[in-house]
Coordinates of C-alpha atoms in Angstrom, one line a residue:
M1 CA -25.8 -1.1 22.1
N2 CA -23.0 1.5 22.1
Q3 CA -20.8 -0.4 24.6
L4 CA -21.6 -3.6 22.8
L5 CA -20.1 -2.2 19.6
G6 CA -17.2 -0.9 21.5
F7 CA -16.4 -4.4 23.0
L8 CA -16.9 -5.9 19.5
I9 CA -14.4 -3.6 17.9
L10 CA -12.0 -4.2 20.9
G11 CA -12.2 -8.0 20.6
T12 CA -12.0 -8.0 16.8
T13 CA -8.9 -5.7 16.8
L14 CA -7.1 -7.8 19.3
L15 CA -7.8 -11.0 17.4
L16 CA -6.7 -9.5 14.1
A17 CA -3.5 -8.2 15.7
F18 CA -2.8 -11.8 16.9
L19 CA -3.5 -13.3 13.4
I20 CA -1.2 -10.8 11.7
F21 CA 1.6 -11.4 14.2
A22 CA 1.1 -15.1 13.7
N23 CA 1.8 -14.6 10.0
L24 CA -0.1 -17.7 8.9
N25 CA 0.9 -17.2 5.2
Q26 CA 4.6 -16.9 6.2
A27 CA 4.9 -13.8 4.1
N28 CA 6.7 -10.5 4.7
S29 CA 7.6 -11.1 8.3
K30 CA 8.9 -7.6 9.0
V31 CA 5.7 -6.1 7.4
N32 CA 3.5 -8.3 9.6
R33 CA 5.3 -7.3 12.8
W34 CA 4.8 -3.6 11.9
F35 CA 1.2 -4.1 10.8
G36 CA 0.5 -6.2 13.8
C37 CA 1.8 -3.3 16.0
F38 CA -0.5 -1.0 14.0
F39 CA -3.5 -3.1 15.0
L40 CA -2.3 -3.4 18.5
C41 CA -2.1 0.4 18.7
I42 CA -5.7 0.5 17.4
F43 CA -6.7 -2.0 20.1
L44 CA -5.1 0.1 22.9
I45 CA -6.6 3.4 21.7
Q46 CA -10.1 1.7 21.6
F47 CA -9.4 0.1 25.0
N48 CA -8.4 3.5 26.4
D49 CA -11.6 5.1 25.0
L50 CA -13.8 2.3 26.4
L51 CA -12.0 2.6 29.8
E52 CA -12.9 6.2 30.0
K53 CA -16.5 5.6 29.2
T54 CA -17.0 2.7 31.5
G55 CA -14.4 3.4 34.2
P56 CA -15.1 4.6 37.8
L57 CA -17.1 7.8 37.7
K58 CA -16.2 7.9 33.9
T59 CA -13.2 10.1 34.6
R60 CA -9.7 10.1 33.2
M61 CA -7.3 8.1 35.3
L62 CA -3.5 7.8 35.3
I63 CA -3.6 4.6 33.1
N64 CA -5.5 6.6 30.5
D65 CA -2.7 9.1 30.3
F66 CA -0.1 6.3 29.8
I67 CA -2.1 4.5 27.2
G68 CA -2.9 7.8 25.5
I69 CA 0.8 8.0 24.4
I70 CA -0.1 5.4 21.8
D71 CA -2.0 8.1 20.0
F72 CA 1.4 9.6 19.0
I73 CA 2.9 6.2 18.0
I74 CA 0.2 4.8 15.7
A75 CA 0.9 7.2 12.8
P76 CA 4.6 6.4 12.5
V77 CA 3.9 2.7 12.9
L78 CA 1.5 2.9 9.9
Y79 CA 4.2 4.8 7.9
F80 CA 6.8 2.1 8.6
S81 CA 4.3 -0.6 7.8
V82 CA 3.9 1.0 4.3
S83 CA 7.7 1.4 4.1
Y84 CA 8.3 -2.3 4.7
F85 CA 5.5 -3.3 2.3
I86 CA 7.3 -1.3 -0.4
K87 CA 10.9 -2.4 0.6
P88 CA 10.7 -5.8 2.5
G89 CA 14.5 -5.8 2.8
R90 CA 14.6 -2.3 4.4
K91 CA 17.0 -1.9 7.4
W92 CA 16.3 0.2 10.4
R93 CA 18.2 3.5 10.5
V94 CA 19.2 5.7 13.4
K95 CA 17.2 8.6 12.1
D96 CA 14.0 6.4 12.0
N97 CA 13.9 6.8 15.8
L98 CA 13.1 10.5 15.3
H99 CA 9.6 9.6 14.2
F100 CA 8.9 8.5 17.8
V101 CA 10.5 11.5 19.5
F102 CA 7.2 13.2 20.3
A103 CA 5.8 10.1 22.0
F104 CA 9.0 9.8 24.1
V105 CA 8.7 13.5 25.1
M106 CA 5.1 12.9 26.1
L107 CA 6.2 9.9 28.2
F108 CA 9.0 11.9 29.8
L109 CA 6.6 14.7 30.7
L110 CA 4.1 12.2 32.1
L111 CA 6.7 10.6 34.3
I112 CA 7.8 14.1 35.6
S113 CA 4.2 14.9 36.4
L114 CA 4.1 11.9 38.8
L115 CA 6.8 13.6 40.9
I116 CA 4.8 16.8 41.3
D117 CA 2.5 17.1 44.2
V118 CA -0.9 18.1 42.6
K119 CA -3.6 19.8 44.7
S120 CA -7.3 19.3 44.1
P121 CA -8.1 20.8 40.7
T122 CA -10.1 24.0 40.6
V123 CA -12.7 24.9 38.0
A124 CA -10.1 26.9 36.1
D125 CA -7.7 23.9 36.2
K126 CA -10.4 21.7 34.7
K127 CA -11.1 24.2 31.9
N128 CA -7.4 24.4 31.1
A129 CA -7.1 20.6 31.2
L130 CA -9.9 20.4 28.7
I131 CA -8.2 22.9 26.4
I132 CA -5.0 20.9 26.6
I133 CA -6.8 17.6 25.8
N134 CA -8.4 19.2 22.8
A135 CA -5.1 20.6 21.6
F136 CA -3.5 17.1 21.9
N137 CA -6.4 15.6 20.0
L138 CA -5.8 18.1 17.2
V139 CA -2.1 17.3 17.2
F140 CA -3.0 13.6 17.0
C141 CA -5.2 14.1 14.0
L142 CA -2.7 16.3 12.2
Q143 CA 0.0 13.8 12.8
V144 CA -2.2 11.0 11.4
I145 CA -3.1 13.1 8.3
I146 CA 0.6 14.0 7.7
Y147 CA 1.8 10.4 7.9
C148 CA -1.1 9.2 5.8
V149 CA -0.1 11.7 3.1
M150 CA 3.5 10.6 3.3
S151 CA 2.5 6.9 3.1
Y152 CA 0.3 7.6 0.1
R153 CA 3.0 9.4 -1.7
K154 CA 5.4 6.5 -1.0
I155 CA 2.9 4.1 -2.6
I156 CA 2.4 6.3 -5.7
T157 CA 6.2 6.5 -6.2
Y158 CA 6.5 2.7 -5.8
Q159 CA 3.7 2.2 -8.4
K160 CA 5.4 4.4 -11.0
K161 CA 8.6 2.4 -10.6
L162 CA 6.7 -0.9 -11.2
F163 CA 5.9 0.1 -14.8
L164 CA 9.6 0.1 -15.5
Y165 CA 10.4 -3.5 -14.6
T166 CA 7.3 -5.7 -14.2
S167 CA 4.7 -7.0 -16.6
N168 CA 2.1 -8.0 -14.1
M169 CA 1.4 -5.5 -11.3
D170 CA -1.8 -6.9 -10.0
A171 CA -0.4 -8.8 -7.0
I172 CA 2.3 -6.2 -6.1
D173 CA 1.0 -2.7 -6.9
L174 CA -0.4 -2.3 -3.4
K175 CA -3.6 -0.5 -4.6
W176 CA -5.3 -2.0 -1.6
L177 CA -2.7 -0.4 0.7
K178 CA -3.5 3.0 -0.9
Q179 CA -7.2 2.4 -0.1
V180 CA -6.3 1.5 3.5
V181 CA -4.5 4.8 3.9
V182 CA -7.6 6.6 2.5
C183 CA -9.8 4.5 4.8
I184 CA -7.6 5.6 7.8
L185 CA -7.9 9.3 6.7
I186 CA -11.7 8.9 6.6
I187 CA -11.8 7.4 10.0
T188 CA -9.5 10.2 11.4
G189 CA -11.7 12.8 9.8
L190 CA -14.8 11.3 11.4
W191 CA -13.1 11.1 14.7
L192 CA -12.0 14.8 14.4
I193 CA -15.5 15.9 13.6
D194 CA -16.8 13.9 16.5
N195 CA -14.3 15.6 18.9
V196 CA -14.8 19.1 17.7
F197 CA -18.6 19.0 17.7
K198 CA -19.1 16.4 20.4
L199 CA -21.6 14.6 18.2
A200 CA -21.2 11.1 19.8
R201 CA -21.8 12.6 23.2
N202 CA -25.0 14.3 22.2
N203 CA -26.3 11.9 19.6
V204 CA -26.4 8.2 20.3
Y205 CA -27.2 7.4 16.6
F206 CA -24.0 9.2 15.4
D207 CA -22.0 7.3 18.0
Q208 CA -23.4 3.9 16.8
F209 CA -22.8 5.0 13.1
A210 CA -19.2 6.0 13.9
S211 CA -18.6 2.7 15.7
L212 CA -19.9 0.7 12.7
I213 CA -17.6 2.7 10.4
Y214 CA -14.6 1.9 12.6
L215 CA -15.5 -1.8 12.7
V216 CA -16.0 -2.0 8.9
G217 CA -12.7 -0.1 8.4
I218 CA -10.8 -2.5 10.7
F219 CA -12.3 -5.5 8.8
Y220 CA -11.3 -4.0 5.5
I221 CA -7.7 -3.3 6.5
A222 CA -7.4 -6.8 8.1
Y223 CA -8.9 -8.7 5.1
F224 CA -6.2 -7.4 2.7
S225 CA -3.3 -7.6 5.2
L226 CA -4.1 -11.3 5.9
K227 CA -4.3 -12.3 2.2
Q228 CA -1.1 -10.5 1.2
K229 CA 1.4 -12.3 -1.0
E230 CA 5.1 -12.4 -0.6
L231 CA 6.9 -9.4 -1.9
F232 CA 10.5 -9.7 -3.1
D233 CA 12.9 -6.8 -2.7
L234 CA 15.2 -5.8 -5.6
D235 CA 18.9 -6.5 -5.0
K236 CA 21.5 -3.6 -5.0
Q237 CA 22.3 -3.9 -8.7
E238 CA 18.6 -4.0 -9.8
K239 CA 17.8 -1.0 -7.6
E240 CA 20.7 1.0 -9.2
E241 CA 19.5 0.1 -12.7
I242 CA 15.9 1.0 -12.0
D243 CA 17.0 4.3 -10.5
A244 CA 19.1 5.0 -13.6
I245 CA 16.1 4.1 -15.8
R246 CA 13.8 6.3 -13.8
I247 CA 16.2 9.3 -14.0
E248 CA 16.6 8.8 -17.7
N249 CA 12.8 8.6 -18.3
S250 CA 12.3 11.8 -16.3
S251 CA 15.0 13.7 -18.2
L252 CA 14.1 16.1 -21.0
E253 CA 14.4 14.7 -24.5
E254 CA 17.4 16.9 -25.3
N255 CA 19.2 15.8 -22.1
K256 CA 18.8 12.1 -22.6
K257 CA 22.1 10.2 -23.2
K258 CA 22.7 7.7 -26.0
L259 CA 23.6 4.4 -24.3
I260 CA 24.3 2.7 -27.6
S261 CA 24.7 3.7 -31.3
D262 CA 21.8 3.7 -33.7
N263 CA 23.1 0.6 -35.5
E264 CA 23.5 -1.3 -32.2
L265 CA 20.0 -0.2 -31.3
E266 CA 18.5 -1.7 -34.5
V267 CA 20.5 -5.0 -34.1
M268 CA 19.4 -5.4 -30.5
K269 CA 15.8 -4.5 -31.3
S270 CA 15.8 -7.1 -34.0
N271 CA 17.2 -9.7 -31.5
L272 CA 14.5 -8.7 -29.0
I273 CA 11.6 -9.0 -31.5
Q274 CA 13.0 -12.4 -32.7
L275 CA 13.0 -13.6 -29.1
M276 CA 9.5 -12.3 -28.4
D277 CA 8.2 -14.0 -31.6
N278 CA 10.0 -17.3 -31.3
K279 CA 10.2 -18.1 -27.6
K280 CA 7.3 -16.0 -26.4
P281 CA 8.7 -15.1 -23.0
F282 CA 5.7 -12.8 -22.4
L283 CA 3.6 -16.0 -21.6
D284 CA 5.4 -16.1 -18.2
P285 CA 3.1 -14.2 -15.8
E286 CA 6.1 -13.4 -13.6
L287 CA 8.3 -12.0 -16.4
S288 CA 10.3 -9.0 -15.4
L289 CA 12.7 -6.6 -17.1
F290 CA 15.6 -8.5 -15.4
K291 CA 14.4 -11.9 -16.6
L292 CA 14.0 -10.8 -20.2
A293 CA 17.4 -9.0 -20.1
S294 CA 19.1 -12.1 -19.0
Q295 CA 17.6 -14.0 -21.9
L296 CA 19.2 -11.5 -24.3
N297 CA 22.5 -11.3 -22.3
I298 CA 22.3 -7.6 -21.9
S299 CA 21.7 -5.3 -18.8
S300 CA 18.2 -4.4 -17.8
H301 CA 19.1 -0.7 -18.3
I302 CA 20.1 -1.3 -22.0
L303 CA 16.9 -3.4 -22.5
S304 CA 14.7 -0.6 -21.1
Y305 CA 16.6 1.9 -23.4
I306 CA 15.8 -0.3 -26.4
I307 CA 12.1 -0.7 -25.6
N308 CA 11.7 3.0 -24.8
N309 CA 13.6 4.4 -27.9
S310 CA 12.7 1.8 -30.5
C311 CA 9.2 1.0 -29.5
G312 CA 8.1 4.1 -27.7
E313 CA 6.8 2.1 -24.7
N314 CA 7.8 1.2 -21.2
F315 CA 8.4 -2.4 -20.3
H316 CA 4.9 -3.0 -18.9
Q317 CA 3.2 -1.7 -22.1
F318 CA 5.6 -3.6 -24.4
I319 CA 4.9 -7.0 -22.8
N320 CA 1.2 -6.6 -22.4
R321 CA 0.9 -5.5 -26.1
Y322 CA 2.4 -8.9 -27.0
R323 CA 0.0 -10.6 -24.6
I324 CA -3.0 -8.9 -26.1
E325 CA -1.9 -9.8 -29.7
E326 CA -1.5 -13.4 -28.6
A327 CA -4.9 -13.4 -26.9
K328 CA -6.5 -12.0 -30.1
K329 CA -4.9 -14.9 -32.2
M330 CA -6.2 -17.5 -29.7
I331 CA -9.7 -16.0 -29.6
Q332 CA -9.8 -16.1 -33.5
N333 CA -8.4 -19.6 -33.6
P334 CA -11.2 -22.2 -34.1
N335 CA -9.0 -24.8 -32.4
M336 CA -9.1 -22.7 -29.2
R337 CA -12.8 -22.7 -28.8
H338 CA -12.6 -25.0 -25.8
F339 CA -10.8 -22.2 -23.9
S340 CA -12.8 -19.7 -21.9
L341 CA -11.9 -16.0 -22.3
M342 CA -10.4 -16.0 -18.8
G343 CA -8.5 -19.2 -19.7
I344 CA -7.0 -17.4 -22.6
G345 CA -6.1 -14.5 -20.4
F346 CA -4.2 -16.8 -18.1
E347 CA -2.6 -18.6 -21.1
V348 CA -1.1 -15.4 -22.5
G349 CA 0.5 -14.3 -19.1
F350 CA -2.2 -12.3 -17.3
N351 CA -3.0 -13.4 -13.7
S352 CA -6.1 -11.3 -13.2
K353 CA -9.4 -11.2 -15.0
T354 CA -9.8 -7.5 -14.3
V355 CA -6.3 -6.6 -15.6
F356 CA -6.9 -8.8 -18.7
N357 CA -10.2 -7.2 -19.5
T358 CA -9.0 -3.6 -18.9
T359 CA -5.8 -4.0 -20.9
F360 CA -7.6 -5.8 -23.8
K361 CA -10.2 -3.0 -24.0
K362 CA -7.6 -0.3 -23.8
S363 CA -5.7 -1.9 -26.7
T364 CA -8.6 -2.9 -29.0
G365 CA -11.4 -0.7 -27.9
Q366 CA -13.5 -3.8 -27.2
T367 CA -13.8 -6.2 -24.3
P368 CA -12.6 -9.8 -24.9
S369 CA -16.2 -11.0 -25.3
E370 CA -17.1 -8.2 -27.7
F371 CA -14.0 -9.0 -29.8
K372 CA -14.9 -12.7 -29.8
N373 CA -18.5 -12.0 -31.0
N374 CA -17.2 -9.7 -33.7
S375 CA -14.6 -12.2 -34.9
K376 CA -15.3 -14.6 -37.8
Y377 CA -13.8 -18.1 -37.6

């Protein structure tokens, strides 16, 4: 049963690596190459483990040592997968090679060891080798944990920026990727516990349980990576404006600069409200700060300043407030009875039932269905 699960994980991982490399959705090609490499690393690690368990005399061979170098590659590969998810247009930099220095050092030491004439190992040598292997296992776990934390922080920073310029984050907020990182941390923790206390070696049930957890984790990661949507990177000007908005929002109230006079602020606010009421751009589910700014013929930085200072909201809150008000009107309109609540959610610009329900309740204190039941036609 144990080996069967091992072969199942091995075959599944290889198939998923192939599917991700194939990029059937034709989305985020760089991301898929990195994520495909991540799954390929998982496959090789699992293959190495299975080779040790089923190989001749179940002892570590030279091929195990070479494949073992993958242990120190997988964490940086995960990190760069996340980096390219967040910035699809990211370019490779020279300093990025430093993330793989440890793996190259290990490869160099391994090649040097081939030139050394090794005598038959003594009992003391075997004990020392076991200590070294355990030390490297610990380094591997620490490396994975560090890179997972770095990846998680990258996603959090990315999500905070989204509130500044997009109205619908459901498809691009990468919550699932955050959960993937947590999933990898859990798997790493389980693997570390197993290695420290030798649970799998002494308890066949724990070994089977751990294998099932690994298999479920792999399927979970693969499911979301295969259904990902195309992510578009911001151009240079948009990035500069978002960075300026972020710095401005993080500044203390007394340090904030006035971008326009109070009179100009009132005029531009009036133009913005008039546009929102008459043309209803918020009905566009893909509406962004940049799209709305272009309709007003002003910069996105100025538009963000107007929304923040005259409405006391960020762009995301501002647009969704209008969407909820429009949804309330539609729910209360007898002529709209043929629309389902979800249909109304889509009509006003939401592209997710969960986001619509959550935003509606946060705004009104009621779910859409509760609001409908309490409304009088």
